[in-house]
Amino acid sequence: MTDTSKRARLSLLHIAPSLVGLLAATVMWSSVGADGRYVLINLTIHNPGDVNVYKSFQTDEENLRRFNLTAEDMSKGNVQLNSHGEVDEIEVKGKHIPLHLDLRKELEGLTYSYLTVDHKTWSVRVGDFVNVTLDDFKDDPNLVPENVTLDWSLIPAYNPNPANISLRSGVSEASIHFDNNTLLFQYLEGEVKVGKWVPILPYTGLYLRVINPHTRQLTFSKYYSTDYFMDKEFLENLQNLKNGRIAIVASFYDITGHFESPVRNALEELGSFAVQHLRFRDLWAWVWQTGGATLAEGLVTNRNGVETLPPPLFLSLQMPAVNVTERFCKDWPTGGTWEKRKHFCDTYDGYGDLCSCDNPFSITTATPKMETWREDIGILLVTGNRPQYLYRLLRQVLLQPGVNKTQIFVSIDGFHDEPVKLVEIFELQYLIHRPEGKGSPRISRHVRFALFKVLEALDTDKFIVLEEDLLLSPDFYSYMQQTSAILDTDTTVYGVSAYAHFSYNHTARDATRLNRVHSFPAYGWMVKRRFVEETLPKWPPHFVAADWDYWMGTGLVRRGRELIIPEISRTVHAGLTGAHVNGFLTKRRYSNKPVTTDPNARVNITGLRKEIYEREILALVNKAELLNITDPYNYDFPRTPGKVYAIFIKMTKEEDDAALRIIADALYVWNQDARDHHFGLWRIPYYDAMILIIGYPYSKYRKYYKKGYNVIWANSARLEHLSDNFNDDNFFYKSHGKSDYINIMNLYGTSKAKSVNQRIVNKRRLTNQEFLTTSSQFQNKLELHPVTEKQENLKNQDKERIPIKNGNLNESESTMIHDSITSTSIQDVTEKIKLGSEMMISDDSYIHGNDDSNLGTTYALGNSSLSSTAVMKEDKVKLQN
């Protein structure tokens, strides 16, 4: 998806129109008298969502006296361009004076310049596209889709003989081998040093490989970093695996940065013993049969956190023989798409109920129309090679009441067997785009291709555009049906978006309220066919680095028209991997977003009419109490129910967004740029109050500013605060405590340890092949020690969490917390433990479960100790027959 401050930003260069006397002959203005004196009037004409246009003309002072106005009054007047590029009136001191200015030629001469991938500029004018139509692109080679041939034959089954699995998990290497085939080989060239600072290495995290035991083929392969929410995606993927698969997990360097308790608990229910004990730089390997038993599990603990590196973990086992009759679902129908589904679910994994034997998802059942249904609206799904996301979205779309399956079109960027076969199973129309460029240009050109092709494939008057990494509210399609009427009647609106960037749990209250904004569409949007036909000829070429959504928000595309957005979003961005998104950005921007839950929610369409909406905004501005804020980061914003407050921020043009970012950051809302505003005004419900943010002097509501009140502006201290908030991607280091080692070593048999808080794991599935390594200080020969079915673990052990800074600071530039806690050697705790078939603690080694607060050394950690020659390498080899 395309939301980050690091993206290629648009560079807009506008040719200023000549300063020509453009005052037309209107009935309210007289010519210059014999004794009159010329005065110069400088007008700022607000061009919605674009830079303002400045016009100058001369008139007689007598003309001004007739309206009791001065030249200075006129220059401060409010002048707006309409959607046709004309001015109808000027508003001065509450008076609306007719004034006609036709600026269409000037607007056509505006030049828009965009950065290219080679750091040059691509410039175009509105006038360049006056006579261009879609017919001019009929021979465009980039619009020719890829031809594909799909193989739906089943892979022959192997003889039911055991197979060998071996894993290595280490600080500098991780590997998975299956019957002499390499499924993973990740290693580090260089040296990882121990000390007060530790590196956060690339590709640090967890690797999952899934095997179909009947075919011995790899059905799922994924890497999970230590980033926010990656543990949740890991769990979701595991829960959607088909029963009977062999799932293999190996850690590399560390996985615990954001491995949270709910996920650990869920993995324990799936059969993992070690997951509850993982601490910083521990090594973990786990092999189990989904829906069945753990086959083997290994854990090597890191003795002293940042001060030590554990030895590598080796794990080897034999995959058990399988029952050939369990390969396919016995009760599935035969013929038609069911044969394709059988092939798909035998070949790929991670699709949950699509491949369920007991309750498979129906891909043919039509949903009834709801009360709000008006018309068939085409649905365009734009996807890449993230097929599990695509299935999740397809499932949601088909469950929306009123959706017509024949009016769904899928555009796939590049040929990949898995997503193409998935769409084939659903019997949907689709085409495959030949990729153009890389990064943002590739995404942009794919959207262009998809819009061209949906015009040909579907005959609807309106189209909804969705990307695969979205979650939809139950009233998503109903919301689009209701708002589609606006596109039919209001020429000042170009589209409807299902998503509001400033909508958070504390800033969204009313599911019926809609807003008119100057912005680009995002995360589920609808436009008319005519708008698509008008926009496509202007689309940037493949060498332009601008993101397609930012480009759509410029005056080149919008032409003064506004976008409709809800107060409470109808979509949620739920992709953790993408061109511009990671777990940290998801946490900062998307994890506190509300979404409607009522499938029958209604919206207020009447209040969106331009004149009604404007009256409502003016009423709010007139009643607003102006806030005098000195320091936004040390200010308690009022929340009085029913009250309206106004804040003025420094803003000379739309791109001047520094002050907005600061005040938005202080309010804990979207803080990356100036989107979703109405003529430079943001209407933000704040708990039970309402806050209006007004850009000064950019906004047309600037006249409501009162002298003596602070205009918030960006200084270096505030910008530094903003930068710190945005870049603070800490993760947490947790060290081992004494009670944890007792638990790992299965030493609950002694009476001295009865005070330890215990919890029986009542849903574990164990076999005699399961093993657990002991902590690393006992591994003289890296022996594996058996774990019995009676294994119990501590639930409430020490929860000390120490932040690790994942930044680029040098050690000399960073703050270290020195030895503020005395380090205790683990040997003091374990020196009387004897390894062997029987393990015990002598009487003088009595340890309470909460008596380990003084164990370990506390450090602030950062990037430093990786050798300058260290290089990450990864090699993936697909299993062969």
Short mmCIF file of N, CA, C and O in Angstrom, two decimals, residues 197 200 226-229 256-260 583-584 587-588 724-733 801-809 859-863:
data_model
loop_
_atom_site.label_atom_id
_atom_site.label_comp_id
_atom_site.label_asym_id
_atom_site.label_seq_id
_atom_site.Cartn_x
_atom_site.Cartn_y
_atom_site.Cartn_z
N TRP A 197 25.98 -3.15 23.54
CA TRP A 197 25.16 -2.83 22.37
C TRP A 197 25.09 -4.05 21.48
O TRP A 197 26.05 -4.77 21.31
N ILE A 200 20.66 -5.29 15.51
CA ILE A 200 19.41 -5.89 15.09
C ILE A 200 19.60 -6.25 13.63
O ILE A 200 19.53 -5.40 12.75
N THR A 226 10.93 -9.48 13.46
CA THR A 226 10.59 -9.19 14.85
C THR A 226 9.72 -7.94 14.96
O THR A 226 9.58 -7.38 16.03
N ASP A 227 9.13 -7.50 13.87
CA ASP A 227 8.36 -6.27 13.85
C ASP A 227 7.02 -6.44 14.56
O ASP A 227 6.58 -7.56 14.85
N TYR A 228 6.35 -5.30 14.82
CA TYR A 228 5.04 -5.33 15.44
C TYR A 228 4.06 -6.14 14.60
O TYR A 228 4.05 -6.05 13.38
N PHE A 229 3.23 -6.92 15.28
CA PHE A 229 2.11 -7.67 14.70
C PHE A 229 2.55 -8.86 13.84
O PHE A 229 1.69 -9.61 13.37
N THR A 256 12.05 -12.49 19.63
CA THR A 256 11.19 -12.15 20.76
C THR A 256 10.84 -10.68 20.87
O THR A 256 10.12 -10.30 21.79
N GLY A 257 11.33 -9.83 19.96
CA GLY A 257 11.12 -8.39 20.11
C GLY A 257 9.69 -7.99 20.33
O GLY A 257 9.39 -7.15 21.17
N HIS A 258 8.74 -8.57 19.57
CA HIS A 258 7.32 -8.26 19.75
C HIS A 258 6.49 -9.53 19.74
O HIS A 258 5.39 -9.56 19.19
N PHE A 259 7.02 -10.57 20.35
CA PHE A 259 6.29 -11.83 20.43
C PHE A 259 5.45 -11.78 21.70
O PHE A 259 5.92 -12.08 22.78
N GLU A 260 4.18 -11.40 21.54
CA GLU A 260 3.35 -11.06 22.69
C GLU A 260 2.68 -12.29 23.31
O GLU A 260 2.55 -13.34 22.69
N GLY A 583 5.27 -3.48 10.11
CA GLY A 583 4.54 -3.62 11.36
C GLY A 583 4.54 -2.37 12.20
O GLY A 583 3.53 -2.03 12.84
N PHE A 584 5.66 -1.64 12.23
CA PHE A 584 5.71 -0.42 13.04
C PHE A 584 4.75 0.63 12.51
O PHE A 584 4.03 1.29 13.27
N LYS A 587 1.30 -0.25 13.45
CA LYS A 587 1.01 0.07 14.86
C LYS A 587 0.73 1.56 15.03
O LYS A 587 -0.22 1.95 15.71
N ARG A 588 1.56 2.41 14.42
CA ARG A 588 1.41 3.85 14.60
C ARG A 588 0.18 4.40 13.88
O ARG A 588 -0.47 5.31 14.38
N ASP A 724 11.02 12.03 16.72
CA ASP A 724 11.24 11.01 17.73
C ASP A 724 10.03 10.10 17.87
O ASP A 724 10.16 8.89 18.00
N ASN A 725 8.84 10.70 17.85
CA ASN A 725 7.63 9.90 17.97
C ASN A 725 7.48 8.95 16.80
O ASN A 725 7.05 7.81 16.95
N PHE A 726 7.83 9.44 15.62
CA PHE A 726 7.62 8.64 14.42
C PHE A 726 8.65 7.52 14.30
O PHE A 726 8.34 6.44 13.80
N ASN A 727 9.86 7.78 14.76
CA ASN A 727 10.95 6.82 14.56
C ASN A 727 11.19 5.91 15.75
O ASN A 727 12.09 5.09 15.73
N ASP A 728 10.40 6.07 16.80
CA ASP A 728 10.66 5.31 18.02
C ASP A 728 10.12 3.90 17.87
O ASP A 728 9.04 3.56 18.36
N ASP A 729 10.86 3.04 17.18
CA ASP A 729 10.41 1.67 16.94
C ASP A 729 11.12 0.70 17.87
O ASP A 729 11.79 -0.23 17.43
N ASN A 730 10.99 0.94 19.18
CA ASN A 730 11.61 0.05 20.15
C ASN A 730 10.98 -1.33 20.11
O ASN A 730 9.81 -1.48 19.79
N PHE A 731 11.75 -2.33 20.46
CA PHE A 731 11.15 -3.60 20.82
C PHE A 731 11.74 -4.01 22.16
O PHE A 731 12.59 -3.32 22.71
N PHE A 732 11.26 -5.09 22.73
CA PHE A 732 11.53 -5.35 24.12
C PHE A 732 12.40 -6.58 24.33
O PHE A 732 12.18 -7.62 23.72
N TYR A 733 13.36 -6.39 25.22
CA TYR A 733 14.27 -7.46 25.59
C TYR A 733 13.87 -7.98 26.96
O TYR A 733 13.68 -7.22 27.90
N ARG A 801 10.77 -5.75 31.24
CA ARG A 801 10.90 -5.50 29.80
C ARG A 801 11.85 -4.33 29.61
O ARG A 801 11.64 -3.24 30.13
N ILE A 802 12.87 -4.55 28.85
CA ILE A 802 13.90 -3.54 28.63
C ILE A 802 13.90 -3.16 27.17
O ILE A 802 14.04 -4.02 26.31
N PRO A 803 13.71 -1.87 26.86
CA PRO A 803 13.63 -1.51 25.43
C PRO A 803 14.97 -1.63 24.72
O PRO A 803 16.00 -1.29 25.27
N ILE A 804 14.90 -2.13 23.52
CA ILE A 804 16.06 -2.16 22.63
C ILE A 804 15.82 -1.17 21.52
O ILE A 804 14.82 -1.25 20.82
N LYS A 805 16.69 -0.23 21.35
CA LYS A 805 16.53 0.79 20.31
C LYS A 805 16.96 0.22 18.97
O LYS A 805 18.09 -0.18 18.78
N ASN A 806 16.03 0.18 18.04
CA ASN A 806 16.35 -0.31 16.69
C ASN A 806 16.59 0.90 15.81
O ASN A 806 15.75 1.30 15.02
N GLY A 807 17.72 1.52 15.96
CA GLY A 807 18.00 2.74 15.21
C GLY A 807 19.35 2.67 14.54
O GLY A 807 19.97 1.63 14.47
N ASN A 808 19.81 3.81 14.07
CA ASN A 808 21.08 3.85 13.35
C ASN A 808 22.11 4.71 14.08
O ASN A 808 23.02 5.23 13.49
N LEU A 809 21.92 4.89 15.39
CA LEU A 809 22.83 5.74 16.14
C LEU A 809 24.14 5.00 16.41
O LEU A 809 24.17 3.79 16.61
N TYR A 859 20.61 -3.04 30.13
CA TYR A 859 21.30 -2.17 29.18
C TYR A 859 20.29 -1.54 28.24
O TYR A 859 19.27 -2.14 27.94
N ALA A 860 20.60 -0.38 27.76
CA ALA A 860 19.91 0.14 26.58
C ALA A 860 20.68 -0.37 25.38
O ALA A 860 21.90 -0.32 25.35
N LEU A 861 19.97 -0.88 24.42
CA LEU A 861 20.61 -1.56 23.32
C LEU A 861 20.39 -0.84 22.01
O LEU A 861 19.38 -0.20 21.80
N GLY A 862 21.32 -0.99 21.09
CA GLY A 862 21.17 -0.34 19.79
C GLY A 862 21.99 -1.04 18.73
O GLY A 862 22.58 -2.09 18.99
N ASN A 863 22.05 -0.49 17.56
CA ASN A 863 22.84 -1.06 16.47
C ASN A 863 24.30 -0.63 16.62
O ASN A 863 24.60 0.54 16.63
#
